[in-house]
mmCIF file of C-alpha atoms in Angstrom:
data_model
loop_
_atom_site.group_PDB
_atom_site.id
_atom_site.type_symbol
_atom_site.label_atom_id
_atom_site.label_comp_id
_atom_site.label_asym_id
_atom_site.label_seq_id
_atom_site.Cartn_x
_atom_site.Cartn_y
_atom_site.Cartn_z
ATOM 1 C CA UNK A 1278 -25.709 81.846 89.492
ATOM 2 C CA UNK A 1279 -24.901 82.069 86.122
ATOM 3 C CA UNK A 1280 -24.470 85.829 85.668
ATOM 4 C CA UNK A 1281 -25.679 88.130 83.691
ATOM 5 C CA UNK A 1282 -28.075 86.255 80.669
ATOM 6 C CA UNK A 1283 -28.692 87.742 77.567
ATOM 7 C CA UNK A 1284 -31.614 86.156 74.524
ATOM 8 C CA UNK A 1285 -30.445 86.366 72.053
ATOM 9 C CA UNK A 1286 -26.305 85.760 71.317
ATOM 10 C CA UNK A 1287 -26.821 87.030 67.734
ATOM 11 C CA UNK A 1288 -29.744 88.932 65.737
ATOM 12 C CA UNK A 1289 -30.034 89.547 61.866
ATOM 13 C CA UNK A 1290 -32.689 91.710 60.708
ATOM 14 C CA UNK A 1291 -33.916 93.268 57.301
ATOM 15 C CA UNK A 1292 -34.276 96.723 57.222
ATOM 16 C CA UNK A 1293 -37.749 98.231 58.735
ATOM 17 C CA UNK A 1294 -38.095 95.279 60.545
ATOM 18 C CA UNK A 1295 -38.837 95.410 64.626
ATOM 19 C CA UNK A 1296 -36.223 92.951 67.302
ATOM 20 C CA UNK A 1297 -37.061 92.328 71.085
ATOM 21 C CA UNK A 1298 -33.745 91.468 72.846
ATOM 22 C CA UNK A 1299 -34.069 89.787 76.468
ATOM 23 C CA UNK A 1300 -31.340 90.405 79.848
ATOM 24 C CA UNK A 1301 -31.817 88.833 82.822
ATOM 25 C CA UNK A 1302 -30.120 90.524 85.575
ATOM 26 C CA UNK A 1303 -27.538 88.499 88.369
ATOM 27 C CA UNK A 1304 -30.351 87.985 91.022
ATOM 28 C CA UNK A 1305 -31.259 90.228 93.391
ATOM 29 C CA UNK A 1306 -29.069 93.169 91.588
ATOM 30 C CA UNK A 1307 -31.967 95.973 91.929
ATOM 31 C CA UNK A 1308 -29.702 98.006 88.851
ATOM 32 C CA UNK A 1309 -29.845 97.650 85.060
ATOM 33 C CA UNK A 1310 -28.123 99.460 82.432
ATOM 34 C CA UNK A 1311 -27.977 98.708 78.554
ATOM 35 C CA UNK A 1312 -25.030 99.917 76.596
ATOM 36 C CA UNK A 1313 -24.992 100.073 73.232
ATOM 37 C CA UNK A 1314 -21.336 98.710 70.903
ATOM 38 C CA UNK A 1315 -19.991 99.448 67.752
ATOM 39 C CA UNK A 1316 -16.568 98.487 66.044
ATOM 40 C CA UNK A 1317 -13.804 100.093 67.673
ATOM 41 C CA UNK A 1318 -15.808 101.936 70.652
ATOM 42 C CA UNK A 1319 -15.892 101.504 73.941
ATOM 43 C CA UNK A 1320 -19.546 100.341 75.257
ATOM 44 C CA UNK A 1321 -21.699 103.431 75.582
ATOM 45 C CA UNK A 1322 -24.903 104.014 78.133
ATOM 46 C CA UNK A 1323 -27.862 104.330 76.743
ATOM 47 C CA UNK A 1324 -30.736 103.642 79.400
ATOM 48 C CA UNK A 1325 -31.035 102.689 82.973
ATOM 49 C CA UNK A 1326 -33.647 100.543 85.734
ATOM 50 C CA UNK A 1327 -33.819 101.018 89.244
ATOM 51 C CA UNK A 1328 -35.725 97.932 90.225
ATOM 52 C CA UNK A 1329 -39.109 98.680 87.428
ATOM 53 C CA UNK A 1330 -38.553 101.900 86.965
ATOM 54 C CA UNK A 1331 -36.658 103.703 83.951
ATOM 55 C CA UNK A 1332 -34.440 106.393 85.971
ATOM 56 C CA UNK A 1333 -32.319 107.577 82.874
ATOM 57 C CA UNK A 1334 -32.440 107.223 78.978
ATOM 58 C CA UNK A 1335 -29.022 108.351 76.659
ATOM 59 C CA UNK A 1336 -30.152 111.046 74.167
ATOM 60 C CA UNK A 1337 -29.244 108.002 71.883
ATOM 61 C CA UNK A 1338 -31.875 106.394 72.220
ATOM 62 C CA UNK A 1339 -33.730 107.376 69.888
ATOM 63 C CA UNK A 1340 -37.806 107.022 70.299
ATOM 64 C CA UNK A 1341 -37.547 103.810 68.171
ATOM 65 C CA UNK A 1342 -36.225 102.264 71.322
ATOM 66 C CA UNK A 1343 -37.623 101.355 74.052
ATOM 67 C CA UNK A 1344 -36.919 99.546 77.376
ATOM 68 C CA UNK A 1345 -38.813 97.995 79.685
ATOM 69 C CA UNK A 1346 -38.702 96.306 83.460
ATOM 70 C CA UNK A 1347 -41.868 94.929 83.742
ATOM 71 C CA UNK A 1348 -41.748 93.156 87.737
ATOM 72 C CA UNK A 1349 -38.153 94.511 88.247
ATOM 73 C CA UNK A 1350 -36.588 91.599 87.178
ATOM 74 C CA UNK A 1351 -35.795 90.838 83.259
ATOM 75 C CA UNK A 1352 -35.635 93.795 80.566
ATOM 76 C CA UNK A 1353 -36.942 93.811 77.043
ATOM 77 C CA UNK A 1354 -35.088 96.377 74.614
ATOM 78 C CA UNK A 1355 -36.928 96.529 71.584
ATOM 79 C CA UNK A 1356 -35.983 98.604 68.559
ATOM 80 C CA UNK A 1357 -38.419 99.223 66.313
ATOM 81 C CA UNK A 1358 -38.060 100.381 61.960
ATOM 82 C CA UNK A 1359 -34.915 98.836 62.439
ATOM 83 C CA UNK A 1360 -31.749 101.314 60.771
ATOM 84 C CA UNK A 1361 -28.415 99.926 59.354
ATOM 85 C CA UNK A 1362 -26.962 102.830 61.702
ATOM 86 C CA UNK A 1363 -28.395 100.326 64.870
ATOM 87 C CA UNK A 1364 -25.674 97.646 63.914
ATOM 88 C CA UNK A 1365 -24.174 97.128 66.743
ATOM 89 C CA UNK A 1366 -23.792 94.413 70.604
ATOM 90 C CA UNK A 1367 -26.312 95.243 72.930
ATOM 91 C CA UNK A 1368 -24.985 94.978 75.798
ATOM 92 C CA UNK A 1369 -26.750 94.204 79.577
ATOM 93 C CA UNK A 1370 -25.348 94.738 83.001
ATOM 94 C CA UNK A 1371 -26.408 94.637 86.827
ATOM 95 C CA UNK A 1372 -25.486 96.125 89.861
ATOM 96 C CA UNK A 1373 -26.834 95.043 93.283
ATOM 97 C CA UNK A 1374 -26.849 98.794 94.302
ATOM 98 C CA UNK A 1375 -25.751 102.142 94.893
ATOM 99 C CA UNK A 1376 -22.156 103.652 96.281
ATOM 100 C CA UNK A 1377 -19.229 100.986 97.123
ATOM 101 C CA UNK A 1378 -22.530 98.439 95.707
ATOM 102 C CA UNK A 1379 -22.932 99.609 92.346
ATOM 103 C CA UNK A 1380 -20.133 97.198 90.831
ATOM 104 C CA UNK A 1381 -21.484 96.646 86.904
ATOM 105 C CA UNK A 1382 -21.609 93.247 85.884
ATOM 106 C CA UNK A 1383 -21.727 92.392 82.575
ATOM 107 C CA UNK A 1384 -23.976 90.181 79.791
ATOM 108 C CA UNK A 1385 -21.945 88.309 76.785
ATOM 109 C CA UNK A 1386 -24.133 90.883 74.880
ATOM 110 C CA UNK A 1387 -26.236 90.605 72.269
ATOM 111 C CA UNK A 1388 -25.149 90.989 68.393
ATOM 112 C CA UNK A 1389 -27.513 92.915 66.103
ATOM 113 C CA UNK A 1390 -26.863 92.775 62.608
ATOM 114 C CA UNK A 1391 -29.202 94.961 60.214
ATOM 115 C CA UNK A 1392 -29.115 94.348 56.109
ATOM 116 C CA UNK B 225 -19.122 116.492 79.814
ATOM 117 C CA UNK B 226 -17.330 113.453 81.026
ATOM 118 C CA UNK B 227 -14.698 111.633 78.958
ATOM 119 C CA UNK B 228 -12.079 108.845 78.735
ATOM 120 C CA UNK B 229 -9.623 108.766 76.487
ATOM 121 C CA UNK B 230 -7.639 106.309 75.783
ATOM 122 C CA UNK B 231 -4.335 106.969 73.383
ATOM 123 C CA UNK B 232 -3.252 103.934 72.289
ATOM 124 C CA UNK B 233 -5.558 101.432 70.322
ATOM 125 C CA UNK B 234 -2.988 98.673 70.204
ATOM 126 C CA UNK B 235 0.238 98.057 72.507
ATOM 127 C CA UNK B 236 2.716 95.503 71.755
ATOM 128 C CA UNK B 237 5.374 94.171 74.699
ATOM 129 C CA UNK B 238 7.313 91.138 74.798
ATOM 130 C CA UNK B 239 6.716 89.172 77.640
ATOM 131 C CA UNK B 240 7.677 89.816 81.292
ATOM 132 C CA UNK B 241 8.526 93.407 79.700
ATOM 133 C CA UNK B 242 6.631 96.333 81.866
ATOM 134 C CA UNK B 243 3.109 97.143 80.434
ATOM 135 C CA UNK B 244 2.068 100.891 81.182
ATOM 136 C CA UNK B 245 -2.072 101.005 79.859
ATOM 137 C CA UNK B 246 -2.500 104.985 79.431
ATOM 138 C CA UNK B 247 -6.144 106.530 80.638
ATOM 139 C CA UNK B 248 -6.970 110.167 80.933
ATOM 140 C CA UNK B 249 -10.016 111.574 82.211
ATOM 141 C CA UNK B 250 -12.399 115.075 81.987
ATOM 142 C CA UNK B 251 -15.008 115.087 84.898
ATOM 143 C CA UNK B 252 -16.050 117.883 87.108
ATOM 144 C CA UNK B 253 -16.966 116.175 89.527
ATOM 145 C CA UNK B 254 -15.069 113.736 92.087
ATOM 146 C CA UNK B 255 -14.039 110.569 89.950
ATOM 147 C CA UNK B 256 -14.487 107.283 89.970
ATOM 148 C CA UNK B 257 -12.637 105.207 87.851
ATOM 149 C CA UNK B 258 -12.555 101.315 86.429
ATOM 150 C CA UNK B 259 -10.135 99.225 84.463
ATOM 151 C CA UNK B 260 -12.771 96.423 82.647
ATOM 152 C CA UNK B 261 -11.115 93.779 80.863
ATOM 153 C CA UNK B 262 -12.217 91.410 77.901
ATOM 154 C CA UNK B 263 -10.752 88.600 77.267
ATOM 155 C CA UNK B 264 -11.049 86.591 73.373
ATOM 156 C CA UNK B 265 -14.370 85.092 73.589
ATOM 157 C CA UNK B 266 -15.533 86.177 76.557
ATOM 158 C CA UNK B 267 -17.715 89.014 78.554
ATOM 159 C CA UNK B 268 -16.136 92.409 79.951
ATOM 160 C CA UNK B 269 -15.249 91.599 83.200
ATOM 161 C CA UNK B 270 -14.321 94.050 85.802
ATOM 162 C CA UNK B 271 -10.152 94.314 86.307
ATOM 163 C CA UNK B 272 -9.750 96.594 89.123
ATOM 164 C CA UNK B 273 -11.392 99.940 90.272
ATOM 165 C CA UNK B 274 -9.692 102.966 92.256
ATOM 166 C CA UNK B 275 -11.090 102.753 95.820
ATOM 167 C CA UNK B 276 -10.499 99.661 96.601
ATOM 168 C CA UNK B 277 -6.147 100.193 95.750
ATOM 169 C CA UNK B 278 -6.325 96.472 95.104
ATOM 170 C CA UNK B 279 -3.661 94.975 92.622
ATOM 171 C CA UNK B 280 -5.472 91.685 90.605
ATOM 172 C CA UNK B 281 -3.559 89.795 88.729
ATOM 173 C CA UNK B 282 -0.060 91.754 89.137
ATOM 174 C CA UNK B 283 -2.332 95.497 87.605
ATOM 175 C CA UNK B 284 -2.455 98.372 89.789
ATOM 176 C CA UNK B 285 -3.838 101.425 88.895
ATOM 177 C CA UNK B 286 -3.089 105.057 90.431
ATOM 178 C CA UNK B 287 -5.550 107.834 89.929
ATOM 179 C CA UNK B 288 -3.437 111.162 89.612
ATOM 180 C CA UNK B 289 -6.336 114.233 90.162
ATOM 181 C CA UNK B 290 -3.600 116.210 88.937
ATOM 182 C CA UNK B 291 -2.368 114.477 85.818
ATOM 183 C CA UNK B 292 -6.508 113.836 85.504
ATOM 184 C CA UNK B 293 -5.021 110.095 84.689
ATOM 185 C CA UNK B 294 -5.335 106.131 85.946
ATOM 186 C CA UNK B 295 -3.206 104.219 84.117
ATOM 187 C CA UNK B 296 -3.158 100.567 84.543
ATOM 188 C CA UNK B 297 0.859 98.903 85.041
ATOM 189 C CA UNK B 298 1.580 95.484 85.139
ATOM 190 C CA UNK B 299 6.025 95.333 85.799
ATOM 191 C CA UNK B 300 6.194 92.069 84.088
ATOM 192 C CA UNK B 301 3.415 91.130 80.888
ATOM 193 C CA UNK B 302 1.810 87.538 80.760
ATOM 194 C CA UNK B 303 0.853 86.219 77.944
ATOM 195 C CA UNK B 304 -2.618 85.684 79.218
ATOM 196 C CA UNK B 305 -2.942 89.593 79.683
ATOM 197 C CA UNK B 306 -3.093 89.736 76.105
ATOM 198 C CA UNK B 307 -6.885 91.569 76.089
ATOM 199 C CA UNK B 308 -8.620 93.563 75.519
ATOM 200 C CA UNK B 309 -8.496 96.950 78.021
ATOM 201 C CA UNK B 310 -11.042 99.378 78.778
ATOM 202 C CA UNK B 311 -11.096 102.041 81.575
ATOM 203 C CA UNK B 312 -14.113 103.566 82.226
ATOM 204 C CA UNK B 313 -16.143 106.309 84.694
ATOM 205 C CA UNK B 314 -18.537 106.514 86.524
ATOM 206 C CA UNK B 315 -20.674 109.361 87.075
ATOM 207 C CA UNK B 316 -21.733 110.663 90.530
ATOM 208 C CA UNK B 317 -25.333 111.074 89.917
ATOM 209 C CA UNK B 318 -28.640 108.543 90.244
ATOM 210 C CA UNK B 319 -27.758 106.382 87.587
ATOM 211 C CA UNK B 320 -23.641 105.642 88.684
ATOM 212 C CA UNK B 321 -23.446 105.437 84.624
ATOM 213 C CA UNK B 322 -19.731 104.315 83.290
ATOM 214 C CA UNK B 323 -18.171 106.256 80.223
ATOM 215 C CA UNK B 324 -15.926 104.011 78.458
ATOM 216 C CA UNK B 325 -12.396 105.077 76.910
ATOM 217 C CA UNK B 326 -12.330 103.309 73.204
ATOM 218 C CA UNK B 327 -10.365 100.666 74.449
ATOM 219 C CA UNK B 328 -6.535 99.095 74.068
ATOM 220 C CA UNK B 329 -5.807 95.687 72.916
ATOM 221 C CA UNK B 330 -2.994 94.394 74.506
ATOM 222 C CA UNK B 331 -0.595 92.156 72.686
ATOM 223 C CA UNK B 332 1.722 90.164 74.328
ATOM 224 C CA UNK B 333 3.749 87.903 72.130
ATOM 225 C CA UNK B 334 7.139 85.709 73.015
#
């Protein structure tokens, strides 16, 4: 197991285009998180899945953003009609459970540049 | 609302000098706090968590509820400690999401 995997590592797109990112968590981790990190800031929580259920969404997640985890394994994050303000590093994290087991392991991230 | 403050963007120390990276938090519940580290060209990784009370790579951090602080300390800095350090607070809600500070870049020079 090589840890949390994210694809692509970099994405350059034009304003108004749709983009989709993929995250493969550590196997058997039932919790999956998406965070966004802009320059000079720490990661900010976007959304959380427990298995296939999306249980919490940040108000940062506008209706142009949608995330899925259809079979409780990998997850996708789609941004529709991208804007320049969407340019950021998108991080995925997974964890094995709650309480003492809830250590979040991060992927390398997908860097999005919207031109 | 929960908040994590790291007042220093950059901390530059000489090799062998003591290091203290400051972290203050604001949270109404019982906090669970972490330090994450990001070395150059690597992913964010957990350094330590307060409930473990362990020392990792010579670093320790003590939760001070009275001062709402969780400062990261190391008695003797090494070159390989140069990295970006993030303090994070985990909420006790269903999601157990992390709230991060803005990070402190530690630069250890010879």
